PDB file of C-alpha atoms in Angstrom:
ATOM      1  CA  UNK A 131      93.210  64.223  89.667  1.00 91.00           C
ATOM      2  CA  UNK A 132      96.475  63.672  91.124  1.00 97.00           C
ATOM      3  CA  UNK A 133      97.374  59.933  91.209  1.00 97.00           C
ATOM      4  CA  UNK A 134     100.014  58.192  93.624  1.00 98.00           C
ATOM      5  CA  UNK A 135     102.938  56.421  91.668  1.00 98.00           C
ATOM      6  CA  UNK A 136     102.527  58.883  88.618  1.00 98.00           C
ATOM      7  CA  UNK A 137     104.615  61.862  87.924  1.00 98.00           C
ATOM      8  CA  UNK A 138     103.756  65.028  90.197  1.00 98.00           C
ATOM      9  CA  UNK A 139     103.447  67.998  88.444  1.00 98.00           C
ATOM     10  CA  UNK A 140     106.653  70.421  87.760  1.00 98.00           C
ATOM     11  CA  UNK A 141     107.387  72.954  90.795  1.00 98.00           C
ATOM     12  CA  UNK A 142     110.110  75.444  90.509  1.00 98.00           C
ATOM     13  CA  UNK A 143     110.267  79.066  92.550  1.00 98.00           C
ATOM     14  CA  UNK A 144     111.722  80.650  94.981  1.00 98.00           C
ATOM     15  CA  UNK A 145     112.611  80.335  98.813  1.00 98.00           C
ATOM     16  CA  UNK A 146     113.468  82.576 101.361  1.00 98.00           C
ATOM     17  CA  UNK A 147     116.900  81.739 102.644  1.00 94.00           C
ATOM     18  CA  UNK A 148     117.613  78.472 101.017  1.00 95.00           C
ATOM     19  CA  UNK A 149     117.869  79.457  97.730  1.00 96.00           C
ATOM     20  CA  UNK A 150     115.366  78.058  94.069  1.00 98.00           C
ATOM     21  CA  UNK A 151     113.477  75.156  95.211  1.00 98.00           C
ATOM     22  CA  UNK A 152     112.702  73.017  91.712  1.00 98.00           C
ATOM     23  CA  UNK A 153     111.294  69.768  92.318  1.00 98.00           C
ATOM     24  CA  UNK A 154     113.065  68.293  89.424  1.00 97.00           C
ATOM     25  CA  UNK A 155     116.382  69.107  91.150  1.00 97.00           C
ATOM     26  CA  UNK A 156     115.744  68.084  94.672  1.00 97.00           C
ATOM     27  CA  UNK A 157     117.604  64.992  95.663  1.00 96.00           C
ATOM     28  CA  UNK A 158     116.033  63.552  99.278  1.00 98.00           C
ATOM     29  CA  UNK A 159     116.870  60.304 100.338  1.00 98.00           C
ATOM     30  CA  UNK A 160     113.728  58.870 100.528  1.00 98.00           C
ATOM     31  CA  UNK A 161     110.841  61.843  99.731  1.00 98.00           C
ATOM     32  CA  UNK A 162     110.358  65.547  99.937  1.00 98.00           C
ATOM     33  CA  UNK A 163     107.561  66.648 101.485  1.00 98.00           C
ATOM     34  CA  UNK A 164     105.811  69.659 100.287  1.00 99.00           C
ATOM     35  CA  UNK A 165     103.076  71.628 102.595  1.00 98.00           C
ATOM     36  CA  UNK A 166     100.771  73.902 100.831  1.00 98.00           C
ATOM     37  CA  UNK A 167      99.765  76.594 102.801  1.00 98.00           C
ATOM     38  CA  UNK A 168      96.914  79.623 102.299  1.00 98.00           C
ATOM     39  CA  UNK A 169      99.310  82.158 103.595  1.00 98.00           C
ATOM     40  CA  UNK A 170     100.002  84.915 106.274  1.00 97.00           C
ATOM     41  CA  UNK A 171      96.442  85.598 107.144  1.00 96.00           C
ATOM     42  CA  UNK A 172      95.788  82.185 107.703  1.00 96.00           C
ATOM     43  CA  UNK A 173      96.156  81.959 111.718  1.00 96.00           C
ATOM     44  CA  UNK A 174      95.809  77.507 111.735  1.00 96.00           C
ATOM     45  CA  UNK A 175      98.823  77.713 108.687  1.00 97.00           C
ATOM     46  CA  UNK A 176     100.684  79.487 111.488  1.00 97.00           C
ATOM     47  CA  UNK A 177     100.548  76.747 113.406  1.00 97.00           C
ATOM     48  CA  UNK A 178     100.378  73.840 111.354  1.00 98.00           C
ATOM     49  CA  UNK A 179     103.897  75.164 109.964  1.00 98.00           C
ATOM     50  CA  UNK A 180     105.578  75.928 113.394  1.00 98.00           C
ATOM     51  CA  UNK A 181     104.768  71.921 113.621  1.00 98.00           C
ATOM     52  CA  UNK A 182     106.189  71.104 110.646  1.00 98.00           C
ATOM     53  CA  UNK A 183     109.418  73.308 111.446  1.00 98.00           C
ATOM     54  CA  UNK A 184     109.473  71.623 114.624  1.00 98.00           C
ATOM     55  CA  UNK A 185     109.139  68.249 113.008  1.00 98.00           C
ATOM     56  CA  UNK A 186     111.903  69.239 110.118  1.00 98.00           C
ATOM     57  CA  UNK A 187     114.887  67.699 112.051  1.00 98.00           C
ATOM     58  CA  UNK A 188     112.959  64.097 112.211  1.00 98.00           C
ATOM     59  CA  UNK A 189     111.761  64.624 109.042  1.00 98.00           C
ATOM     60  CA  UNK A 190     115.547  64.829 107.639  1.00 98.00           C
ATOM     61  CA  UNK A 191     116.387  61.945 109.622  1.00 98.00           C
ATOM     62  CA  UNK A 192     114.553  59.272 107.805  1.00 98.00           C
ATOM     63  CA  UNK A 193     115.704  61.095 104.465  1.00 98.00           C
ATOM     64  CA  UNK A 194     112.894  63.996 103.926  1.00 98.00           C
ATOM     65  CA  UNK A 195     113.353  67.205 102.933  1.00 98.00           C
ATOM     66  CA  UNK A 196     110.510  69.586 103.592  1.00 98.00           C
ATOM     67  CA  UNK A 197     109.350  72.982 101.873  1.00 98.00           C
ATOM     68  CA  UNK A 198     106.194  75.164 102.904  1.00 98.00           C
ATOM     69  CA  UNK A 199     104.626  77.061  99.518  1.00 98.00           C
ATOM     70  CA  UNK A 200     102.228  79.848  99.343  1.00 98.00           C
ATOM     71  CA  UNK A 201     101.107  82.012  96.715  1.00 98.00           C
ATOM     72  CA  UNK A 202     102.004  84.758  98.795  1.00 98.00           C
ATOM     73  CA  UNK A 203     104.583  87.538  97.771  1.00 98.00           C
ATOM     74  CA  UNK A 204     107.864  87.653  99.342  1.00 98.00           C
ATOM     75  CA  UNK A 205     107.207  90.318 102.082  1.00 98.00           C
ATOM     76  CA  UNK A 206     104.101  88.108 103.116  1.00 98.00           C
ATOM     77  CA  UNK A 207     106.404  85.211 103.135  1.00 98.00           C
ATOM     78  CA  UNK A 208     108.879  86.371 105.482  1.00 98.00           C
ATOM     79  CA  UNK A 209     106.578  87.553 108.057  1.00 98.00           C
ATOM     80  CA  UNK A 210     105.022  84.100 108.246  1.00 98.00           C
ATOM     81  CA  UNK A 211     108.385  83.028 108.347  1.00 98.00           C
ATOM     82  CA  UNK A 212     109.275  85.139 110.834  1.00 98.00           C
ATOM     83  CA  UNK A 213     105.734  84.348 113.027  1.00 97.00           C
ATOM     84  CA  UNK A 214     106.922  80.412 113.025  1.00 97.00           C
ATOM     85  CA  UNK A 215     110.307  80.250 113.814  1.00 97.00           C
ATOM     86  CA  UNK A 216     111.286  78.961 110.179  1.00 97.00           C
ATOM     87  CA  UNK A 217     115.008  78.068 110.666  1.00 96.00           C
ATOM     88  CA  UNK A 218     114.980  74.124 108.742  1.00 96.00           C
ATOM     89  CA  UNK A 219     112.089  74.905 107.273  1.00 98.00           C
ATOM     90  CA  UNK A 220     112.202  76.506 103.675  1.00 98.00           C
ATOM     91  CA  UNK A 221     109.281  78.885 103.144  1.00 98.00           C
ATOM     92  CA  UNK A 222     108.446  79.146  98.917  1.00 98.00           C
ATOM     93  CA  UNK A 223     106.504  81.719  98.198  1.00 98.00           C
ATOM     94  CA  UNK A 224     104.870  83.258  94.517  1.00 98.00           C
ATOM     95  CA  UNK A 225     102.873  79.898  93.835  1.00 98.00           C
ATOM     96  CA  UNK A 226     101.133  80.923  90.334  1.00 98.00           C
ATOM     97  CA  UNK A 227      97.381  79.765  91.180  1.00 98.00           C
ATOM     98  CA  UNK A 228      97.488  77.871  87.804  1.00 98.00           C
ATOM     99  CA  UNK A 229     100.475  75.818  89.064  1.00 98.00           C
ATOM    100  CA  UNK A 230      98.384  75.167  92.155  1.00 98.00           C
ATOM    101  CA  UNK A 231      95.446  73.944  90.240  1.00 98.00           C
ATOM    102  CA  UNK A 232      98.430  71.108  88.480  1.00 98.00           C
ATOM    103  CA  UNK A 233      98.814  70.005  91.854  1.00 98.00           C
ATOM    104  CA  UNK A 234      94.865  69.495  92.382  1.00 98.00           C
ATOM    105  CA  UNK A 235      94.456  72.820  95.093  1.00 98.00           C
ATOM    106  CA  UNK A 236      91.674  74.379  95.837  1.00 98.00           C
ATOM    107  CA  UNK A 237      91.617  78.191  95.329  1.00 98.00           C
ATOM    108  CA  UNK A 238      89.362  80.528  97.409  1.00 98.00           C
ATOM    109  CA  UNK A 239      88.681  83.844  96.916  1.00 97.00           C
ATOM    110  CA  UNK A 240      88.704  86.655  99.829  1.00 96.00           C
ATOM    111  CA  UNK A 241      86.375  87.325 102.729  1.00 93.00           C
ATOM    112  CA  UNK A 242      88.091  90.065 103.533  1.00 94.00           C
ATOM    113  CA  UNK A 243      90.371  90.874 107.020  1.00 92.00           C
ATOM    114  CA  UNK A 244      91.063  87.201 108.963  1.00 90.00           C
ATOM    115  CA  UNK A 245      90.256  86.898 112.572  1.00 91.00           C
ATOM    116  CA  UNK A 246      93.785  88.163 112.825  1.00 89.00           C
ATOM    117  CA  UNK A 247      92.818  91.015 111.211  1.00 91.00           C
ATOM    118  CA  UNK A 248      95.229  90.170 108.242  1.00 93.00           C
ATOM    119  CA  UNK A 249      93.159  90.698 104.515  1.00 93.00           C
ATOM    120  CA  UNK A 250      93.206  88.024 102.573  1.00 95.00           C
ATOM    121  CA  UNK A 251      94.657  87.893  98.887  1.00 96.00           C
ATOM    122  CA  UNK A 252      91.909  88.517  96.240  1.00 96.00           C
ATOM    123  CA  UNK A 253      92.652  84.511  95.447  1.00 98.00           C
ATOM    124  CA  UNK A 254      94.928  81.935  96.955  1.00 97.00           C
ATOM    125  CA  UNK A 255      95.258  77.854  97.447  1.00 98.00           C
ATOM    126  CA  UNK A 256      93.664  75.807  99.972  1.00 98.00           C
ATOM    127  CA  UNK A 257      95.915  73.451 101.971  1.00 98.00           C
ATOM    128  CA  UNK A 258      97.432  70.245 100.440  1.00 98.00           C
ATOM    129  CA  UNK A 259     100.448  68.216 101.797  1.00 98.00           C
ATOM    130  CA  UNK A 260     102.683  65.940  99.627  1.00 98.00           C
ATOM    131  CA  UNK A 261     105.091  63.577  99.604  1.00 98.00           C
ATOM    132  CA  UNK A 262     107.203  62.817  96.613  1.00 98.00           C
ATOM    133  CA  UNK A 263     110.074  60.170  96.027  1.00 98.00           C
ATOM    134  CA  UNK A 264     113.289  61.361  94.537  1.00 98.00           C
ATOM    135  CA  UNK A 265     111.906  60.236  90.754  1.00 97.00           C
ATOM    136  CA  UNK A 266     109.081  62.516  91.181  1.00 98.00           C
ATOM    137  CA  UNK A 267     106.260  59.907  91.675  1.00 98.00           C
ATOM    138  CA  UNK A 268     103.505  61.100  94.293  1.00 98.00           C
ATOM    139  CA  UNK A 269     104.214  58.941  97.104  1.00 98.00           C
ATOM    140  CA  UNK A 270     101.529  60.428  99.515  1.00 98.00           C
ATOM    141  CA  UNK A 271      98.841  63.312  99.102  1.00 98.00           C
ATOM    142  CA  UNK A 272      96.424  64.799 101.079  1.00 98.00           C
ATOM    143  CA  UNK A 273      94.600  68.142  99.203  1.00 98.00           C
ATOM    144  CA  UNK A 274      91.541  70.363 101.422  1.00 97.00           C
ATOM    145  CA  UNK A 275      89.196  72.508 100.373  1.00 97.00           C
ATOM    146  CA  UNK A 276      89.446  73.840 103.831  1.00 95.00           C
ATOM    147  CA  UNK A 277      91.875  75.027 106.033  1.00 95.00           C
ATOM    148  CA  UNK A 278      91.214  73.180 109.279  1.00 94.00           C
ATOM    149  CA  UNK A 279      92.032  69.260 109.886  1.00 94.00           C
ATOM    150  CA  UNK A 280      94.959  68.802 108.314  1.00 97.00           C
ATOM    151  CA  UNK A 281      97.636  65.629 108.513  1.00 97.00           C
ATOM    152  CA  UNK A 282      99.579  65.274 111.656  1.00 98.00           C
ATOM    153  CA  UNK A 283     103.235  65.639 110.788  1.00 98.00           C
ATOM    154  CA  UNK A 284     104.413  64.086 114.231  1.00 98.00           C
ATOM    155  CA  UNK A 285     102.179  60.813 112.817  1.00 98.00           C
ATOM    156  CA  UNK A 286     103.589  61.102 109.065  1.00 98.00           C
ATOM    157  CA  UNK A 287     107.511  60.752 111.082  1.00 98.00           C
ATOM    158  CA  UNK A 288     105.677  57.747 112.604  1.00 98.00           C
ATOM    159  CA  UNK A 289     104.449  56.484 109.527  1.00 98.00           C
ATOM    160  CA  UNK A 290     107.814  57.072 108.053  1.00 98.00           C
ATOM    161  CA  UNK A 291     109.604  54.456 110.310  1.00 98.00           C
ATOM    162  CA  UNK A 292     106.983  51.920 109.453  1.00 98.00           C
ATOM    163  CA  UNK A 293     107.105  53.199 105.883  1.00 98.00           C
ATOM    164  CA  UNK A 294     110.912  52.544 105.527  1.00 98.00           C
ATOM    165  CA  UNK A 295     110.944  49.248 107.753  1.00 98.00           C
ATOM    166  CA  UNK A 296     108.103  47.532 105.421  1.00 98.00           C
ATOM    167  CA  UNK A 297     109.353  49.310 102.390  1.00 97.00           C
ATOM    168  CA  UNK A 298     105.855  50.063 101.916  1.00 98.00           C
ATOM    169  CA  UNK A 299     104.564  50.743  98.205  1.00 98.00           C
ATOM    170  CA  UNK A 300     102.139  54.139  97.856  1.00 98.00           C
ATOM    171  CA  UNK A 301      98.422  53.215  97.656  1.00 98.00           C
ATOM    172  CA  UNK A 302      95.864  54.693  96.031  1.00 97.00           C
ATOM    173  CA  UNK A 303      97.272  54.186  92.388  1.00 97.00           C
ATOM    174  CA  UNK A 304      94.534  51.852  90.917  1.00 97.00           C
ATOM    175  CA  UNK A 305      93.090  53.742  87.755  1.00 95.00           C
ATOM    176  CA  UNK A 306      91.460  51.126  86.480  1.00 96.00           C
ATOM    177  CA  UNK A 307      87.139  50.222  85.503  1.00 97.00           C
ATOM    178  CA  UNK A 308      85.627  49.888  89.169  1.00 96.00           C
TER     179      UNK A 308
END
């Protein structure tokens, strides 16, 4: 289990248009948020990442970077990009499923053609949204084992301000005998 104010685990590969994304080398002034997505037949990751690419801009303001990563292959990664508008946003895509069980995500395994009538990959990740300071301490995490009710990234900017005003420590770290 993943643990706020410990080390996330290492996350290196490539991006669409904005070049290697490697954790280890990003440099956000305050966190980097990272969005785990099923992929292209996933209709409500669609969505959820046309909100987050809408929400990019404020993210960046209060010193977040932002990255959307599937285990999908490139071709399926550019047509989701293409579907949401991804201009800020940078879309990662080849996730090895045994990096996404490091970072605690589900995996599935297909049902077949989506309601979209886009087949699903044999396996892939569930959802799981991060955010991780510039040391590479989990700040934040949320991680689903489905893919519907997911964090509101208009109330994560909010949270941000407060966040940043309060200089607000991440919870959740106690590891200790309960």
């Amino acid at each position: 289990m993943l643990i706020p104010r410990q080390q996330a685990p290492a996350l290196a590969l490539d991006t669409l248009e904005h070049g290697r994304f490697d954790l280890a080398e990003e440099r956000p002034g305050l966190m980097t948020l990272v969005c785990f997505y099923r992929g292209l037949h996933c209709p409500i990751c669609g969505n959820y990442l046309k909100e987050l690419e809408r929400q990019t801009a404020a993210f960046a303001q209060r010193g977040v970077t932002t990255v959307a990563i599937s285990s999908d292959d490139e071709g399926r990664a550019r047509a989701m990009a293409e579907k949401v508008g991804a201009k800020d946003l940078r879309i990662g895509y080849g996730l090895a499923l045994a990096d996404a069980r490091k970072w605690g995500l589900y995996i599935s395994s297909s049902r077949g053609k989506t309601s979209i009538g886009i087949e699903e990959p044999a396996l892939f990740s569930e959802p799981g949204v991060f955010m991780v300071r510039p040391d590479r301490t989990i700040y934040y995490l949320s991680v689903q084992s489905m893919p519907f009710v997911r964090p509101n990234f208009a109330e994560m900017v909010q949270a941000l301000d407060f966040i940043i005003k309060n200089d607000y420590p991440a919870r959740g770290e106690y590891v200790g005998a309960v």
